[in-house]
Amino acid sequence: MRRYLVAAALVLSLGACGTSPETPPAPVASNVADIAAGSTYNDRDVMFLQMLVDHQQQGLQMAEIGASRATRSDVADLARAVELTQTDELAMMKNWLTEWGKPTAVDKRVSVHADHGGLPSTTDAEIDSLRTVGKAEFETAFLNLFLAHQHNAVEMAQLELDKGTNEQAKQFAERVKESRTDQVQQMLRLLNG
């Protein structure tokens, strides 16, 4: 049920923008992954989705570790909520890239992304450290790493908002910016609580 509510909220936030009384509302998809992107896009839209696919795959690894290792229920709940939301978003982004005939994997050569601020990425070593850090330090280590990770998502979303052309991708970027900013604030409260 929770997954459905998260998906419904994203569908509503993506589908409601730009409607007017004269314009019939866009058809509502029953699943976030079923939302179509449309055929108009630019290189920025493609790069945003490719970079965010990579980013969210890392985020899902961290969230899975957080959900299984956290002893604080508020931290475990945050990790589980991220798993639900980002799994659906990941499927949607891959569908959009496939719809456009573009690879779903990002080219990780630094030079390719230099004009776009580089490819912000959490390293494999940082993610692996969450598996081995002591139990007493886990929540602090997880929240600090995941906070920085989600801040990077906000930066990627802003680049899409500045230079993307696909309306669905831009609406999604706005949603990412808002939700990840909220998560950063929540993690700051959890660290200070």
mmCIF file of C-alpha atoms in Angstrom:
data_model
loop_
_atom_site.group_PDB
_atom_site.id
_atom_site.type_symbol
_atom_site.label_atom_id
_atom_site.label_comp_id
_atom_site.label_asym_id
_atom_site.label_seq_id
_atom_site.Cartn_x
_atom_site.Cartn_y
_atom_site.Cartn_z
ATOM 1 C CA MET A 1 0.000 0.000 0.000
ATOM 2 C CA ARG A 2 2.817 2.377 0.915
ATOM 3 C CA ARG A 3 4.453 1.798 -2.508
ATOM 4 C CA TYR A 4 1.165 2.639 -4.221
ATOM 5 C CA LEU A 5 0.805 5.883 -2.238
ATOM 6 C CA VAL A 6 4.341 6.966 -3.091
ATOM 7 C CA ALA A 7 3.762 6.114 -6.748
ATOM 8 C CA ALA A 8 0.404 7.906 -6.751
ATOM 9 C CA ALA A 9 1.971 11.021 -5.229
ATOM 10 C CA LEU A 10 4.648 11.121 -7.921
ATOM 11 C CA VAL A 11 2.106 10.516 -10.663
ATOM 12 C CA LEU A 12 -0.014 13.367 -9.351
ATOM 13 C CA SER A 13 2.956 15.698 -9.049
ATOM 14 C CA LEU A 14 4.123 14.901 -12.578
ATOM 15 C CA GLY A 15 0.682 14.914 -14.179
ATOM 16 C CA ALA A 16 -0.807 17.982 -12.527
ATOM 17 C CA CYS A 17 1.680 20.599 -13.714
ATOM 18 C CA GLY A 18 0.696 22.790 -16.613
ATOM 19 C CA THR A 19 -3.002 21.971 -16.762
ATOM 20 C CA SER A 20 -5.659 24.627 -17.093
ATOM 21 C CA PRO A 21 -9.469 24.514 -17.004
ATOM 22 C CA GLU A 22 -9.535 24.403 -20.820
ATOM 23 C CA THR A 23 -6.981 21.607 -21.060
ATOM 24 C CA PRO A 24 -8.124 18.115 -20.175
ATOM 25 C CA PRO A 25 -5.809 16.507 -17.621
ATOM 26 C CA ALA A 26 -3.170 14.108 -18.872
ATOM 27 C CA PRO A 27 -4.040 10.449 -18.428
ATOM 28 C CA VAL A 28 -2.842 9.194 -15.060
ATOM 29 C CA ALA A 29 -0.544 6.170 -15.141
ATOM 30 C CA SER A 30 -1.260 3.438 -12.632
ATOM 31 C CA ASN A 31 2.451 3.053 -11.921
ATOM 32 C CA VAL A 32 5.251 5.614 -11.914
ATOM 33 C CA ALA A 33 7.256 3.424 -14.296
ATOM 34 C CA ASP A 34 4.390 3.665 -16.830
ATOM 35 C CA ILE A 35 4.658 7.457 -17.229
ATOM 36 C CA ALA A 36 5.743 8.296 -20.782
ATOM 37 C CA ALA A 37 8.376 10.958 -21.388
ATOM 38 C CA GLY A 38 7.367 12.116 -24.846
ATOM 39 C CA SER A 39 9.586 12.408 -27.878
ATOM 40 C CA THR A 40 11.042 15.913 -27.439
ATOM 41 C CA TYR A 41 14.331 15.974 -25.519
ATOM 42 C CA ASN A 42 17.876 17.312 -25.673
ATOM 43 C CA ASP A 43 21.301 16.040 -24.628
ATOM 44 C CA ARG A 44 20.874 17.552 -21.156
ATOM 45 C CA ASP A 45 17.695 15.518 -20.580
ATOM 46 C CA VAL A 46 19.500 12.328 -21.596
ATOM 47 C CA MET A 47 22.553 13.063 -19.465
ATOM 48 C CA PHE A 48 20.413 13.959 -16.448
ATOM 49 C CA LEU A 49 18.549 10.660 -16.618
ATOM 50 C CA GLN A 50 21.698 8.599 -17.252
ATOM 51 C CA MET A 51 23.543 10.269 -14.374
ATOM 52 C CA LEU A 52 20.570 9.919 -12.041
ATOM 53 C CA VAL A 53 20.115 6.231 -12.959
ATOM 54 C CA ASP A 54 23.709 5.598 -11.856
ATOM 55 C CA HIS A 55 23.240 7.779 -8.798
ATOM 56 C CA GLN A 56 20.036 6.037 -7.731
ATOM 57 C CA GLN A 57 21.524 2.585 -8.183
ATOM 58 C CA GLN A 58 24.147 3.633 -5.633
ATOM 59 C CA GLY A 59 21.442 5.164 -3.439
ATOM 60 C CA LEU A 60 19.495 1.915 -3.485
ATOM 61 C CA GLN A 61 22.593 0.024 -2.352
ATOM 62 C CA MET A 62 22.997 2.435 0.557
ATOM 63 C CA ALA A 63 19.296 2.376 1.420
ATOM 64 C CA GLU A 64 19.298 -1.427 1.484
ATOM 65 C CA ILE A 65 22.249 -1.392 3.885
ATOM 66 C CA GLY A 66 20.560 1.299 5.970
ATOM 67 C CA ALA A 67 17.288 -0.608 6.201
ATOM 68 C CA SER A 68 19.037 -3.793 7.301
ATOM 69 C CA ARG A 69 21.686 -2.361 9.659
ATOM 70 C CA ALA A 70 20.069 0.643 11.332
ATOM 71 C CA THR A 71 19.024 0.086 14.921
ATOM 72 C CA ARG A 72 17.117 3.362 15.114
ATOM 73 C CA SER A 73 13.636 2.928 13.660
ATOM 74 C CA ASP A 74 13.570 6.474 12.234
ATOM 75 C CA VAL A 75 16.752 5.811 10.227
ATOM 76 C CA ALA A 76 15.535 2.380 9.053
ATOM 77 C CA ASP A 77 12.161 3.902 8.045
ATOM 78 C CA LEU A 78 13.903 6.603 6.003
ATOM 79 C CA ALA A 79 16.009 3.969 4.216
ATOM 80 C CA ARG A 80 12.951 1.823 3.429
ATOM 81 C CA ALA A 81 11.011 4.834 2.102
ATOM 82 C CA VAL A 82 13.943 5.712 -0.171
ATOM 83 C CA GLU A 83 14.056 2.110 -1.444
ATOM 84 C CA LEU A 84 10.380 2.218 -2.429
ATOM 85 C CA THR A 85 10.445 5.601 -4.113
ATOM 86 C CA GLN A 86 13.747 5.258 -5.933
ATOM 87 C CA THR A 87 13.001 1.760 -7.231
ATOM 88 C CA ASP A 88 9.960 3.129 -9.070
ATOM 89 C CA GLU A 89 11.813 6.233 -10.236
ATOM 90 C CA LEU A 90 14.674 4.096 -11.527
ATOM 91 C CA ALA A 91 12.300 1.986 -13.634
ATOM 92 C CA MET A 92 10.680 5.143 -15.014
ATOM 93 C CA MET A 93 14.011 6.744 -15.987
ATOM 94 C CA LYS A 94 15.233 3.577 -17.695
ATOM 95 C CA ASN A 95 11.936 3.375 -19.604
ATOM 96 C CA TRP A 96 12.312 6.979 -20.781
ATOM 97 C CA LEU A 97 15.880 6.427 -21.972
ATOM 98 C CA THR A 98 14.848 3.234 -23.758
ATOM 99 C CA GLU A 99 11.898 5.099 -25.301
ATOM 100 C CA TRP A 100 14.402 7.628 -26.680
ATOM 101 C CA GLY A 101 16.758 4.896 -27.941
ATOM 102 C CA LYS A 102 19.493 5.947 -25.485
ATOM 103 C CA PRO A 103 21.658 3.749 -23.236
ATOM 104 C CA THR A 104 20.511 3.488 -19.632
ATOM 105 C CA ALA A 105 24.102 3.285 -18.390
ATOM 106 C CA VAL A 106 26.151 6.427 -17.977
ATOM 107 C CA ASP A 107 29.536 6.896 -19.628
ATOM 108 C CA LYS A 108 31.761 7.315 -16.566
ATOM 109 C CA ARG A 109 34.682 8.966 -18.340
ATOM 110 C CA VAL A 110 35.299 12.210 -16.462
ATOM 111 C CA SER A 111 35.919 14.190 -19.654
ATOM 112 C CA VAL A 112 32.423 13.397 -20.950
ATOM 113 C CA HIS A 113 30.817 15.132 -17.973
ATOM 114 C CA ALA A 114 33.308 17.952 -17.438
ATOM 115 C CA ASP A 115 30.972 20.573 -18.941
ATOM 116 C CA HIS A 116 28.202 19.410 -16.626
ATOM 117 C CA GLY A 117 30.052 19.653 -13.341
ATOM 118 C CA GLY A 118 31.470 16.131 -13.476
ATOM 119 C CA LEU A 119 29.707 12.980 -12.408
ATOM 120 C CA PRO A 120 29.017 13.322 -8.701
ATOM 121 C CA SER A 121 29.350 9.854 -7.342
ATOM 122 C CA THR A 122 29.678 8.046 -4.087
ATOM 123 C CA THR A 123 32.579 5.624 -4.330
ATOM 124 C CA ASP A 124 32.233 1.864 -4.007
ATOM 125 C CA ALA A 125 34.639 2.030 -1.064
ATOM 126 C CA GLU A 126 32.381 4.512 0.732
ATOM 127 C CA ILE A 127 29.341 2.294 0.180
ATOM 128 C CA ASP A 128 31.269 -0.818 1.274
ATOM 129 C CA SER A 129 32.361 0.982 4.449
ATOM 130 C CA LEU A 130 28.697 1.033 5.509
ATOM 131 C CA ARG A 131 28.772 -2.773 5.604
ATOM 132 C CA THR A 132 31.720 -2.889 7.991
ATOM 133 C CA VAL A 133 31.452 0.193 10.194
ATOM 134 C CA GLY A 134 30.778 -0.662 13.825
ATOM 135 C CA LYS A 135 27.185 -0.934 14.989
ATOM 136 C CA ALA A 136 27.515 2.041 17.343
ATOM 137 C CA GLU A 137 28.759 4.294 14.534
ATOM 138 C CA PHE A 138 26.490 3.022 11.775
ATOM 139 C CA GLU A 139 23.668 5.582 11.897
ATOM 140 C CA THR A 140 26.059 8.538 11.912
ATOM 141 C CA ALA A 141 28.155 7.080 9.070
ATOM 142 C CA PHE A 142 25.065 6.206 7.026
ATOM 143 C CA LEU A 143 23.359 9.571 7.508
ATOM 144 C CA ASN A 144 26.509 11.564 6.694
ATOM 145 C CA LEU A 145 27.208 9.594 3.520
ATOM 146 C CA PHE A 146 23.610 9.488 2.357
ATOM 147 C CA LEU A 147 23.097 13.188 3.094
ATOM 148 C CA ALA A 148 26.003 14.080 0.778
ATOM 149 C CA HIS A 149 24.710 11.605 -1.810
ATOM 150 C CA GLN A 150 21.218 13.133 -1.858
ATOM 151 C CA HIS A 151 22.672 16.635 -2.020
ATOM 152 C CA ASN A 152 24.375 15.578 -5.272
ATOM 153 C CA ALA A 153 20.949 14.572 -6.637
ATOM 154 C CA VAL A 154 19.698 18.094 -5.902
ATOM 155 C CA GLU A 155 22.596 19.527 -7.913
ATOM 156 C CA MET A 156 21.909 17.205 -10.866
ATOM 157 C CA ALA A 157 18.233 18.134 -10.800
ATOM 158 C CA GLN A 158 19.078 21.844 -10.887
ATOM 159 C CA LEU A 159 21.238 21.344 -13.979
ATOM 160 C CA GLU A 160 18.272 19.654 -15.681
ATOM 161 C CA LEU A 161 15.951 22.480 -14.657
ATOM 162 C CA ASP A 162 18.396 25.030 -16.072
ATOM 163 C CA LYS A 163 19.042 23.412 -19.458
ATOM 164 C CA GLY A 164 16.687 20.483 -20.075
ATOM 165 C CA THR A 165 13.852 20.708 -22.605
ATOM 166 C CA ASN A 166 11.697 17.633 -21.952
ATOM 167 C CA GLU A 167 8.736 18.710 -19.820
ATOM 168 C CA GLN A 168 8.348 15.373 -18.040
ATOM 169 C CA ALA A 169 12.076 15.227 -17.238
ATOM 170 C CA LYS A 170 11.976 18.798 -15.922
ATOM 171 C CA GLN A 171 8.926 18.070 -13.775
ATOM 172 C CA PHE A 172 10.685 14.974 -12.475
ATOM 173 C CA ALA A 173 13.832 17.041 -11.778
ATOM 174 C CA GLU A 174 11.732 19.481 -9.747
ATOM 175 C CA ARG A 175 10.312 16.566 -7.775
ATOM 176 C CA VAL A 176 13.815 15.171 -7.197
ATOM 177 C CA LYS A 177 15.060 18.575 -6.072
ATOM 178 C CA GLU A 178 12.210 19.011 -3.601
ATOM 179 C CA SER A 179 12.185 15.475 -2.217
ATOM 180 C CA ARG A 180 15.971 15.175 -1.836
ATOM 181 C CA THR A 181 16.176 18.606 -0.205
ATOM 182 C CA ASP A 182 13.527 17.415 2.270
ATOM 183 C CA GLN A 183 15.531 14.230 2.876
ATOM 184 C CA VAL A 184 18.702 16.233 3.502
ATOM 185 C CA GLN A 185 16.845 18.333 6.078
ATOM 186 C CA GLN A 186 15.399 15.201 7.676
ATOM 187 C CA MET A 187 18.852 13.600 7.896
ATOM 188 C CA LEU A 188 20.302 16.735 9.455
ATOM 189 C CA ARG A 189 17.574 16.556 12.114
ATOM 190 C CA LEU A 190 18.294 12.849 12.665
ATOM 191 C CA LEU A 191 22.011 13.567 13.059
ATOM 192 C CA ASN A 192 21.313 16.322 15.578
ATOM 193 C CA GLY A 193 18.554 14.416 17.415
#
